[in-house]
Amino acid sequence: MTEEFVRKNPMDTRGSSLRMFKKDDPQMPPEYREFMIKLLKYGHVENNANPYYKVLLANIANAGLRYAPDSRAMTIEAEIIKQEVNHGQIVAKIISSLGEDPFLDKEVGQYAFRMPLESWIDVAWFHGLIDRVGLYVGIEWMGSTYEPLAEVSDQLEKDEYFHATAGYNFIKRAVRDPDGRKQAQELLHKWWPAALDMFGRSKSKNSEKYVKWGIKGKTNEDLRQQYIADVVPLLERIELDVPDHLANRQYL
Ligand SMILES: [Fe+2]
Ligand SMILES: [Fe+2]
């Protein structure tokens, strides 16, 4: 096995014996291609060729700019939207690289993306918790066996880290004020189960297939547990009560 077929990501959990696939690789197994399309076109929200993604971005831009407390926050919101448009373009291109039309006139992705953004705290939690899930996806893709995806994962991960950190900092600022703290605590109960549900069902046949092909390195449940372990201390640091991990969950 030549060096180029061995994954290079030091954070990789998938072992080095998995085969990497390039764009137009004639040896790509049909099941591999099928799961890549399932992952990116039918399971991943970022895709500029899906009109529902445009609606989602418009909703985030609307709430982000409407409720931003100051110019600095508005600038950050505009920057986040710009990056998400870029992500949608990148993912559409990668779907095309598999010989698949990225156009899909259907809502995809987790229900968290359809939850209403009705206040600045909603926007802050959306970035702090929901974009943070995107960060874990980016880290996952770093070790992807599909080269075009592995190549962009660094940038995606960096951007999502910025979104998640911005959201957390907005919340950190909001909880200094008693009203802000009360609202942040209440809305944490809205966003926390939605964030945990984003990782999908623990017992999913597809999850194991993804791992088998090296498309994903961790199962849904492994990734969710890592997320909980990382985020709980951040919430405790700002003295918020973390809701029960199983309360109000839709996918266990
Ligand atoms: Fe993104
Ligand atoms: Fe994001």
XYZ file of C-alpha atoms and ligand atoms in Angstrom:
254
model
C 0.000 0.000 0.000
C 1.542 3.281 -1.067
C 1.786 6.264 1.233
C -0.992 8.175 -0.520
C -3.499 5.495 0.408
C -2.631 5.683 4.057
C -4.511 8.256 6.050
C -2.395 11.046 7.418
C -4.570 12.580 10.077
C -2.945 12.087 13.493
C -6.383 12.245 15.154
C -7.587 9.396 13.006
C -9.253 6.581 14.856
C -9.697 4.319 11.868
C -6.302 2.642 11.601
C -4.024 3.034 8.624
C -5.006 -0.010 6.599
C -8.182 1.492 5.116
C -8.167 2.232 1.415
C -8.441 5.881 0.359
C -10.570 6.727 -2.665
C -9.928 9.593 -5.040
C -12.429 11.415 -7.243
C -13.401 9.168 -10.193
C -11.625 6.205 -8.638
C -12.534 3.280 -10.935
C -12.121 0.877 -8.036
C -14.664 2.588 -5.793
C -17.146 -0.111 -4.701
C -20.819 0.718 -5.462
C -21.720 0.383 -1.780
C -19.030 2.893 -0.849
C -20.347 5.417 -3.381
C -23.899 4.781 -2.201
C -22.954 5.523 1.418
C -21.014 8.652 0.491
C -24.099 9.984 -1.342
C -26.334 8.936 1.534
C -24.069 10.833 3.921
C -23.621 14.037 1.916
C -26.805 14.457 -0.109
C -29.445 12.824 2.076
C -27.932 13.165 5.540
C -26.012 16.432 5.504
C -27.730 19.790 5.593
C -25.018 21.917 3.975
C -25.641 21.775 0.210
C -26.221 24.887 -1.906
C -28.081 22.768 -4.459
C -30.804 22.076 -1.902
C -33.265 25.024 -1.724
C -34.089 24.166 1.909
C -30.481 24.921 2.861
C -30.951 28.424 1.482
C -34.041 28.812 3.682
C -32.067 27.644 6.714
C -29.280 30.146 6.036
C -31.819 32.914 5.457
C -33.427 32.100 8.830
C -30.079 32.181 10.653
C -29.119 35.444 8.895
C -32.499 36.949 9.711
C -32.389 36.130 13.428
C -28.646 36.672 13.736
C -28.772 40.196 12.342
C -32.159 41.121 13.801
C -31.295 40.164 17.384
C -27.528 40.859 17.448
C -26.891 43.188 20.408
C -24.186 45.256 18.676
C -22.192 45.805 15.493
C -19.493 43.357 16.498
C -22.050 40.579 16.914
C -23.598 41.540 13.544
C -20.192 41.252 11.883
C -19.662 37.811 13.400
C -23.118 36.698 12.203
C -22.380 37.924 8.674
C -19.030 36.101 8.705
C -20.675 32.858 9.892
C -23.273 33.036 7.100
C -20.567 33.683 4.521
C -18.699 30.581 5.686
C -21.862 28.436 5.680
C -22.556 29.457 2.067
C -19.026 28.327 1.288
C -19.631 24.994 3.064
C -22.791 24.468 1.005
C -20.796 25.073 -2.156
C -18.009 22.703 -1.090
C -20.433 19.879 -0.236
C -22.424 20.308 -3.483
C -19.153 20.033 -5.407
C -18.133 16.878 -3.557
C -21.532 15.277 -4.269
C -20.968 16.108 -7.963
C -17.504 14.540 -7.754
C -19.248 11.228 -7.035
C -21.127 11.542 -10.346
C -24.325 12.460 -8.507
C -26.542 15.504 -9.111
C -26.482 17.453 -5.821
C -29.896 19.021 -6.454
C -32.471 17.787 -3.967
C -35.752 19.581 -3.294
C -36.292 17.988 0.093
C -35.605 18.918 3.695
C -32.669 16.951 5.013
C -30.713 16.981 8.222
C -31.644 17.021 11.831
C -34.721 18.676 13.351
C -32.493 21.153 15.219
C -32.164 23.020 11.919
C -35.907 23.588 11.819
C -36.298 24.858 15.372
C -37.360 28.509 15.604
C -34.779 31.212 16.337
C -36.782 33.768 18.275
C -34.219 35.646 20.342
C -30.524 36.423 20.590
C -30.121 33.608 23.122
C -31.630 31.166 20.601
C -29.059 32.322 18.054
C -26.263 32.027 20.624
C -27.239 28.454 21.580
C -27.669 27.545 17.931
C -24.028 28.445 17.274
C -22.760 27.234 20.646
C -24.429 23.819 20.553
C -25.670 23.044 17.037
C -22.684 24.431 15.088
C -20.521 22.606 17.610
C -21.939 19.328 16.303
C -20.690 20.493 12.882
C -17.250 20.815 14.420
C -17.308 17.113 15.376
C -18.442 16.226 11.858
C -15.478 18.213 10.501
C -13.110 16.337 12.797
C -14.684 13.064 11.633
C -14.221 13.986 7.998
C -10.523 14.677 8.602
C -10.043 10.949 8.652
C -12.426 10.252 5.764
C -11.375 7.626 3.243
C -12.799 9.840 0.453
C -9.945 12.136 -0.455
C -11.967 15.179 -1.651
C -13.781 15.190 1.700
C -10.654 14.681 3.796
C -9.044 17.590 1.935
C -11.705 20.144 2.919
C -12.257 18.894 6.460
C -9.531 21.087 7.936
C -11.233 24.263 6.724
C -14.715 23.061 7.768
C -13.471 22.171 11.229
C -11.730 25.530 11.638
C -14.880 27.423 10.578
C -17.216 25.408 12.807
C -14.860 25.945 15.721
C -15.252 29.679 15.126
C -19.082 29.384 15.025
C -19.226 27.256 18.180
C -16.823 29.509 20.069
C -18.695 32.639 19.003
C -21.950 31.110 20.293
C -20.398 30.118 23.588
C -18.941 33.604 24.045
C -22.349 35.188 23.313
C -23.873 33.005 26.049
C -20.995 33.764 28.419
C -21.715 37.449 27.991
C -25.488 37.008 28.339
C -25.306 35.147 31.668
C -23.558 38.072 33.379
C -26.965 39.679 33.532
C -29.688 37.976 35.688
C -32.335 38.145 32.948
C -29.892 36.829 30.377
C -28.914 34.003 32.715
C -32.541 33.026 33.275
C -33.236 32.985 29.544
C -30.029 31.076 28.744
C -30.912 28.418 31.320
C -34.471 28.061 30.008
C -33.399 27.829 26.393
C -30.661 25.338 27.219
C -33.517 22.891 27.820
C -34.688 23.561 24.263
C -31.304 23.168 22.545
C -29.473 20.527 24.586
C -31.661 17.515 23.631
C -31.756 18.713 20.001
C -27.949 18.883 19.939
C -27.580 15.377 21.393
C -30.186 14.008 18.959
C -28.117 15.311 16.045
C -25.690 12.417 16.353
C -28.447 9.972 15.405
C -29.609 6.721 16.893
C -27.134 4.709 18.941
C -28.139 1.457 17.319
C -28.008 2.239 13.641
C -27.019 -0.351 11.042
C -25.876 2.440 8.737
C -23.598 3.817 11.442
C -21.648 0.526 11.402
C -21.490 0.471 7.594
C -20.019 3.979 7.612
C -17.376 2.862 10.064
C -16.648 -0.280 8.019
C -15.842 1.805 4.936
C -13.899 4.372 6.938
C -16.397 7.069 5.933
C -16.908 7.618 9.637
C -14.395 6.739 12.317
C -16.721 6.665 15.264
C -20.246 5.396 15.813
C -23.048 7.859 16.540
C -22.957 7.005 20.224
C -19.172 7.341 20.571
C -19.301 10.771 19.019
C -22.254 11.850 21.179
C -20.436 10.750 24.351
C -17.358 12.714 23.283
C -19.533 15.784 22.697
C -21.129 15.462 26.156
C -17.733 15.023 27.816
C -16.414 18.157 26.112
C -19.444 20.450 26.464
C -20.629 19.724 30.016
C -17.529 21.338 31.622
C -18.039 24.437 29.436
C -21.613 24.785 30.679
C -20.608 24.148 34.286
C -17.892 26.778 34.014
C -20.583 29.419 33.489
C -22.733 27.856 36.226
C -25.585 26.606 34.095
C -27.452 23.433 35.069
C -26.971 20.818 32.397
C -30.266 19.061 31.589
C -30.530 15.299 31.898
C -28.872 13.782 28.814
C -31.935 11.625 28.117
C -34.679 14.196 28.809
C -36.804 15.248 25.800
C -34.680 13.242 23.392
C -36.208 11.900 20.181
C -33.413 9.578 19.032
C -31.776 7.295 21.538
Fe -20.896 24.771 8.249
Fe -21.520 26.352 11.305
